[in-house]
Amino acid sequence: MRKLLSSLLFSCVTTMALQAQIYTPSAENLAARKEFQDMKLGMFIHWGASSVLGDGEWVMNNKKIGVKEYGRLINIFNPQNFDAKKWVATAKAGGMKYITFITRHHDSFSNWDTKQSDWKITNTPYGKDALKQLADECHKEGIKLFCYYSLLDWYRSDYQYETGKTGQGTGRTQKSDWESYIRFMKAQLTELLTNYGKIDGIWFDGHWDQLDNDHDKTLQSKVNWHYDEIYKLIHSLQPQCLISNNHHLLPIPGEDFQAFEKDLPGGNSTGFGGQSISQLPLETCETMNDSWGFNITDKKYKSTKDLIHYMVNAASLNANFLLNVGPMPDGTIQPEFVETLKEMGDWMKINGQSIYGTRGGVTKKQEWGVVTAKDKIWYAHIIKTPKDYTSIFIPEMKNKIKSCNLLNSKKALKFKQQSGGVFVHLDGVQVDPIDTIIELQLQ
């Protein structure tokens, strides 16, 4: 009898666990996923009280600044030149379709008028709700708004900092209270999803703080994040709202797209990549210099050409490109970023049809570049001039080709199709210094 009861108990627990993992996305959510995949290019914005120190958003952790001392930034952070219209206009000029804004980073500072904490932008000399202004402008201009939200916390004592990898030098001694912290996060997320109109996504970060390392993908978190409850809360408040979690792992039930940080899907140049690639929509995020948050000494700006190539490569792998800016503490986006984004936007005005709405994975990367596809059109992006510039070979093209031409000039190109693919002849084709794009119409 004892064995029978044990078996029944095990069966009930297993069934409950499986039920907690079941997630069936709504029709609105599925439509939002497709729209997300079509957008292809977005703006990431890292900004908050940490911007005052001009040393990146990890400055509190890296400099081991205590909570008491760091909290003084609330009297200093005064972004009097913040203009949501300019931010959104800069994103639109860059060809971006959505914005992912830091609502709360690891230092716990909230960029909205939260009722759950006094550590917020409306208690600074600035005194205004930045998220409200940004949300209103995004809605007005047709830009989708995603909210980045940190799971980990270097400031609050109820966060289980004792077992965290980071934030050990911020002077906390009070015993943590994990259930209190979970209640706090739920209350804040409820505010974000009820007080600011339509929110298109929640972008979580910080799960990795409760793992010993990012390399072993089998490690279990040291805390229960209550993801089933949190994800259910989000989808109940706004069913279309997409959820992603930058945990550097394969997505878990309840998540709607997979994020990759500073790496293309499948890459691992950072040391925390290498996770498997899911069938969900994909996104990769990257910086315009070496920093996420404002860093006054970082002049390692990536070129417009390199960023366009990053975006093209991402699209060929079926991933969106989320490109970051770290506005200055006064609220303005530094001119180096604005200029590069304008150049990217100008390129997209001419070549955007080969990126927006396309899908990747139609053929592997070649020596000369990559391919994106939309319906019955393939776009071959020659981003590296081949040694023999007389032709390129595109493998795995099985459909018969109706026409082949340069994307913009519509100059017809000769081609020879065979069972393994197609040779496209480049006689008389001038190399574009950024991307020579060939459009192939298929039957």
XYZ file of C-alpha atoms in Angstrom:
443
model
C 0.000 0.000 0.000
C 2.832 2.413 0.860
C 4.424 1.739 -2.523
C 1.076 2.348 -4.230
C 0.589 5.664 -2.431
C 4.128 6.689 -3.308
C 3.519 5.829 -6.953
C 0.259 7.769 -7.009
C 1.903 10.762 -5.349
C 4.773 10.680 -7.851
C 2.274 10.426 -10.705
C 0.296 13.446 -9.428
C 3.426 15.564 -8.984
C 4.650 14.616 -12.469
C 1.251 15.423 -14.003
C 1.156 18.810 -12.241
C 4.667 19.590 -13.452
C 3.754 18.713 -17.029
C 0.587 20.809 -16.844
C 2.635 23.774 -15.581
C 4.838 23.445 -18.631
C 1.997 23.384 -21.161
C 1.813 26.629 -23.104
C -0.451 27.178 -26.060
C 0.098 30.627 -27.600
C -3.004 32.607 -28.465
C -3.951 33.581 -32.017
C -2.902 37.147 -31.189
C 0.459 35.899 -29.969
C 1.091 33.803 -33.078
C 0.251 36.796 -35.281
C 2.618 38.945 -33.216
C 5.405 36.378 -33.680
C 5.055 36.570 -37.467
C 5.010 40.365 -37.386
C 8.089 40.301 -35.157
C 9.951 38.135 -37.672
C 8.999 40.528 -40.465
C 10.381 43.620 -38.702
C 13.990 42.397 -38.776
C 15.600 45.526 -37.255
C 15.116 47.087 -33.818
C 16.753 49.533 -31.421
C 17.963 48.466 -27.963
C 18.239 51.333 -25.433
C 20.406 50.950 -22.304
C 19.921 53.984 -20.077
C 19.253 54.959 -16.475
C 20.907 56.264 -13.319
C 24.101 54.354 -14.187
C 24.557 56.593 -17.249
C 25.669 59.425 -14.936
C 28.924 57.612 -14.133
C 29.836 57.177 -17.822
C 31.286 53.698 -17.309
C 28.634 51.356 -18.643
C 25.544 49.822 -17.055
C 27.606 47.316 -15.004
C 29.468 50.051 -13.111
C 27.786 49.314 -9.757
C 28.976 45.709 -9.873
C 32.346 46.338 -11.516
C 33.353 49.135 -9.140
C 31.784 47.406 -6.106
C 29.745 50.495 -5.270
C 27.643 50.077 -2.121
C 23.877 50.513 -2.190
C 24.037 53.581 0.060
C 26.604 55.354 -2.131
C 25.035 54.274 -5.426
C 21.647 55.472 -4.229
C 22.948 59.046 -4.255
C 22.625 58.987 -8.032
C 18.937 59.678 -7.547
C 19.896 63.260 -6.678
C 22.191 63.577 -9.709
C 20.413 61.849 -12.599
C 18.599 64.679 -14.398
C 18.043 63.925 -18.111
C 16.691 67.380 -18.921
C 17.333 66.872 -22.656
C 15.435 63.583 -22.909
C 13.060 63.815 -25.864
C 11.059 60.707 -26.732
C 10.244 62.188 -30.143
C 13.938 62.424 -31.002
C 14.613 58.877 -29.806
C 11.786 57.440 -31.887
C 12.723 59.610 -34.871
C 16.313 58.329 -34.632
C 15.051 54.734 -34.613
C 12.817 55.371 -37.628
C 15.645 57.120 -39.483
C 17.696 53.973 -38.878
C 15.051 51.796 -40.505
C 14.087 50.263 -37.160
C 10.599 48.886 -36.572
C 10.686 48.368 -32.799
C 12.395 49.603 -29.647
C 13.451 47.513 -26.644
C 13.844 49.890 -23.708
C 15.528 49.216 -20.381
C 12.741 49.654 -17.844
C 14.826 48.195 -14.981
C 18.421 46.985 -15.216
C 20.508 45.007 -12.718
C 20.991 48.088 -10.503
C 17.201 47.984 -9.899
C 16.630 51.608 -10.990
C 13.180 51.913 -12.589
C 12.710 54.212 -15.581
C 8.992 54.600 -14.883
C 6.752 55.800 -12.070
C 6.551 52.471 -10.273
C 4.624 52.281 -7.016
C 6.758 49.344 -5.844
C 9.988 51.257 -5.188
C 11.280 54.742 -4.419
C 14.395 54.009 -6.512
C 12.904 55.419 -9.724
C 13.187 58.188 -12.284
C 10.216 60.162 -10.959
C 12.106 60.705 -7.684
C 15.093 62.287 -9.466
C 15.375 66.054 -10.142
C 13.962 65.227 -13.594
C 10.787 63.935 -12.011
C 9.046 62.621 -15.154
C 8.054 59.154 -16.339
C 10.395 58.373 -19.269
C 8.599 55.147 -20.173
C 5.239 56.929 -20.446
C 6.674 59.481 -22.862
C 8.409 56.810 -24.924
C 5.336 54.547 -25.002
C 3.102 57.402 -26.155
C 5.496 58.355 -28.939
C 6.000 54.759 -30.077
C 2.251 54.234 -30.269
C 1.859 57.490 -32.184
C 4.581 56.646 -34.720
C 3.776 52.952 -35.190
C 6.954 51.694 -33.526
C 6.552 48.499 -31.480
C 7.649 48.772 -27.847
C 9.380 45.993 -25.915
C 10.354 46.324 -22.250
C 13.667 44.941 -21.016
C 13.303 43.808 -17.409
C 16.128 42.544 -15.183
C 15.508 39.429 -13.140
C 18.589 39.903 -10.992
C 19.151 42.820 -8.629
C 22.279 44.374 -7.124
C 20.347 46.908 -5.025
C 17.469 45.205 -3.227
C 18.065 42.997 -0.193
C 15.143 40.673 -0.836
C 16.818 39.386 -4.025
C 18.750 36.182 -3.197
C 22.116 37.849 -3.633
C 23.854 35.333 -1.376
C 23.883 32.723 -4.168
C 24.278 35.129 -7.092
C 27.415 35.336 -9.224
C 27.284 39.141 -9.357
C 26.470 42.024 -7.049
C 28.501 40.616 -4.151
C 30.302 43.906 -3.516
C 27.329 46.220 -2.980
C 27.269 45.922 0.802
C 24.059 44.014 1.454
C 23.948 42.134 4.781
C 20.226 41.672 5.464
C 18.974 38.145 4.798
C 17.196 37.899 1.474
C 13.483 37.153 1.111
C 12.901 35.410 -2.210
C 9.101 35.273 -2.028
C 9.047 39.026 -1.379
C 11.222 39.600 -4.430
C 8.957 37.483 -6.644
C 5.933 39.504 -5.444
C 7.837 42.705 -6.240
C 8.607 41.595 -9.796
C 5.037 40.492 -10.442
C 3.720 43.837 -9.199
C 6.140 45.785 -11.398
C 5.349 43.692 -14.474
C 1.642 44.240 -13.829
C 2.268 47.999 -13.837
C 4.165 47.818 -17.123
C 1.395 45.844 -18.788
C -1.562 47.850 -17.484
C -0.437 51.494 -17.360
C 1.376 52.032 -20.671
C -0.943 50.807 -23.404
C 0.068 48.026 -25.728
C 3.417 46.425 -24.873
C 4.713 44.182 -27.642
C 7.215 42.202 -25.617
C 8.996 41.607 -22.308
C 12.746 40.928 -22.621
C 14.073 39.264 -19.461
C 17.744 39.140 -18.464
C 19.752 37.901 -15.481
C 18.770 34.235 -15.099
C 22.449 33.372 -15.504
C 23.264 35.114 -12.199
C 21.994 32.047 -10.357
C 24.092 29.567 -12.355
C 27.702 28.657 -11.602
C 28.679 29.291 -15.220
C 27.264 29.921 -18.703
C 29.113 27.051 -20.360
C 27.315 24.035 -18.918
C 23.822 24.202 -20.408
C 22.558 21.439 -18.075
C 22.966 23.486 -14.877
C 19.862 24.150 -12.785
C 19.137 27.593 -11.336
C 19.751 28.025 -7.613
C 16.384 29.742 -7.251
C 12.860 29.117 -8.429
C 12.115 32.025 -10.762
C 8.390 31.140 -10.866
C 8.473 31.482 -14.649
C 5.231 29.579 -15.078
C 3.417 32.133 -12.897
C 5.202 35.167 -14.365
C 4.731 34.122 -17.979
C 1.073 33.293 -17.359
C 0.602 36.724 -15.761
C 2.084 38.492 -18.780
C 0.045 36.555 -21.329
C -3.141 37.013 -19.299
C -2.679 40.790 -19.162
C -1.696 41.147 -22.835
C -2.055 37.908 -24.837
C -0.143 39.249 -27.839
C 2.849 40.274 -25.718
C 5.936 38.267 -26.694
C 8.251 36.921 -24.001
C 11.965 36.309 -24.366
C 14.554 35.457 -21.752
C 18.274 36.054 -22.262
C 19.199 33.014 -20.173
C 21.610 31.686 -22.849
C 19.637 28.427 -22.945
C 17.082 26.748 -25.186
C 13.701 28.485 -24.641
C 11.374 27.064 -22.010
C 7.554 26.829 -22.200
C 5.929 30.254 -22.178
C 8.649 32.006 -24.191
C 7.810 33.323 -27.651
C 11.163 34.152 -29.226
C 14.785 33.224 -28.595
C 17.424 35.853 -27.850
C 21.139 35.646 -28.653
C 23.582 38.126 -27.127
C 26.489 39.528 -29.156
C 26.514 36.433 -31.357
C 24.655 35.149 -34.370
C 22.506 32.051 -33.714
C 24.832 29.084 -33.342
C 27.883 31.227 -32.585
C 29.850 31.358 -29.338
C 32.476 34.068 -29.599
C 31.392 35.436 -26.208
C 31.734 32.280 -24.132
C 28.091 32.240 -23.062
C 26.642 31.305 -26.448
C 26.472 27.906 -28.035
C 22.908 27.143 -26.981
C 20.722 25.102 -29.311
C 18.571 26.988 -31.815
C 14.811 26.647 -31.423
C 12.021 26.864 -33.994
C 10.771 30.084 -32.377
C 11.444 33.496 -33.919
C 15.067 34.517 -33.305
C 16.821 37.744 -32.388
C 20.454 38.715 -31.877
C 21.516 41.899 -30.074
C 24.741 43.851 -30.495
C 26.401 47.123 -29.466
C 27.518 49.981 -31.721
C 30.808 50.279 -29.850
C 31.922 47.911 -27.059
C 29.428 49.123 -24.436
C 25.714 48.762 -23.758
C 25.251 51.684 -21.377
C 26.896 55.090 -21.894
C 30.683 54.807 -21.648
C 32.490 58.093 -22.078
C 35.845 56.484 -22.939
C 34.580 53.879 -25.436
C 35.482 55.024 -28.951
C 35.541 51.571 -30.564
C 32.693 52.363 -32.941
C 31.656 49.704 -35.423
C 31.430 50.889 -39.017
C 28.146 51.211 -40.869
C 29.358 48.529 -43.270
C 30.112 46.059 -40.466
C 26.723 46.649 -38.825
C 24.875 46.180 -42.122
C 26.789 42.945 -42.681
C 25.831 41.822 -39.153
C 22.168 42.539 -39.936
C 22.322 40.751 -43.312
C 23.972 37.699 -41.745
C 21.333 37.666 -39.001
C 18.515 37.834 -41.549
C 20.056 34.937 -43.483
C 19.809 32.887 -40.267
C 16.183 33.935 -39.773
C 17.031 36.312 -36.918
C 16.163 39.925 -36.159
C 18.966 42.383 -35.431
C 18.533 44.415 -32.213
C 21.127 47.195 -32.308
C 21.942 49.066 -29.112
C 22.406 52.722 -28.244
C 23.454 53.970 -24.812
C 22.130 57.528 -24.464
C 24.085 60.068 -22.445
C 22.928 61.002 -18.911
C 21.291 64.193 -20.199
C 18.985 62.040 -22.336
C 20.493 62.596 -25.775
C 21.802 59.873 -28.059
C 25.420 60.632 -28.883
C 26.011 61.937 -32.420
C 28.267 59.044 -33.465
C 25.328 56.661 -33.048
C 22.836 58.986 -34.726
C 25.088 59.369 -37.769
C 25.646 55.626 -38.184
C 21.942 54.873 -37.774
C 21.096 57.457 -40.427
C 23.505 55.738 -42.821
C 21.955 52.352 -42.056
C 18.499 53.792 -42.607
C 19.508 55.277 -45.944
C 20.792 51.853 -47.006
C 17.545 50.217 -45.903
C 15.473 52.684 -47.929
C 17.163 51.339 -51.051
C 17.744 47.699 -50.105
C 15.212 47.029 -47.349
C 13.057 44.742 -49.469
C 15.871 42.175 -49.269
C 15.682 42.285 -45.429
C 12.195 43.242 -44.204
C 9.733 40.366 -44.249
C 12.324 37.860 -45.411
C 13.178 34.483 -43.971
C 16.528 32.766 -43.687
C 17.859 29.269 -43.645
C 17.188 28.616 -47.326
C 20.820 27.792 -48.004
C 24.085 27.791 -46.065
C 26.498 30.705 -45.930
C 28.811 30.810 -48.927
C 32.315 32.204 -49.415
C 30.805 35.262 -51.111
C 27.905 35.874 -48.732
C 24.405 34.772 -47.775
C 20.832 34.448 -49.036
C 17.528 35.795 -47.731
C 14.134 34.859 -49.156
C 10.589 36.220 -49.390
C 7.822 34.191 -50.998
C 9.233 33.175 -54.407
C 12.124 35.623 -54.390
C 15.676 34.861 -53.299
C 18.135 37.666 -52.535
C 21.809 36.773 -52.840
C 23.916 39.187 -50.786
C 27.513 39.364 -52.026
C 29.181 40.889 -48.956
C 32.636 39.451 -49.618
C 34.014 39.765 -53.123
C 34.915 36.267 -54.354
C 38.409 35.620 -55.691
C 36.920 34.793 -59.071
C 34.428 37.587 -59.666
C 33.098 36.164 -62.903
C 30.254 34.258 -61.236
C 28.825 32.974 -57.974
C 27.223 29.614 -57.295
C 24.024 29.451 -55.215
C 23.376 25.900 -54.001
C 20.110 24.181 -53.096
C 17.946 26.166 -55.499
C 15.487 23.601 -56.831
C 12.733 25.833 -58.246
C 13.081 27.014 -61.811
C 14.257 30.622 -62.145
C 12.010 33.076 -63.984
C 14.406 36.031 -63.892
C 17.724 37.130 -62.395
C 18.840 40.722 -62.002
C 20.612 43.227 -59.771
C 18.185 44.390 -57.109
C 18.180 48.105 -57.755
C 19.353 48.699 -61.308
C 17.234 45.762 -62.527
C 20.157 44.911 -64.825
C 19.432 41.397 -66.129
C 22.095 38.810 -65.348
C 22.872 35.610 -67.174
C 22.547 32.393 -65.190
C 22.885 28.670 -65.636
C 20.708 26.426 -63.541
C 21.585 22.799 -62.837
C 20.508 20.090 -60.419
C 22.727 21.279 -57.525
C 21.965 24.987 -57.811
C 22.584 27.928 -60.105
C 25.583 29.835 -61.474
C 24.963 33.574 -61.762
C 27.349 35.365 -64.119
C 28.680 38.724 -62.988
C 29.973 40.078 -66.293
C 29.866 43.855 -66.182
C 28.582 43.954 -62.593
C 30.274 46.624 -60.491
C 31.028 45.560 -56.922
C 28.985 47.420 -54.312
C 31.355 48.315 -51.419
C 28.759 47.156 -48.876
C 26.495 44.551 -50.486
C 25.914 43.580 -54.115
C 22.374 42.178 -54.082
C 21.033 39.828 -56.765
C 17.295 39.233 -57.017
C 16.133 35.858 -58.310
C 12.453 35.385 -59.154
C 11.372 31.745 -58.885
C 8.484 29.995 -60.565
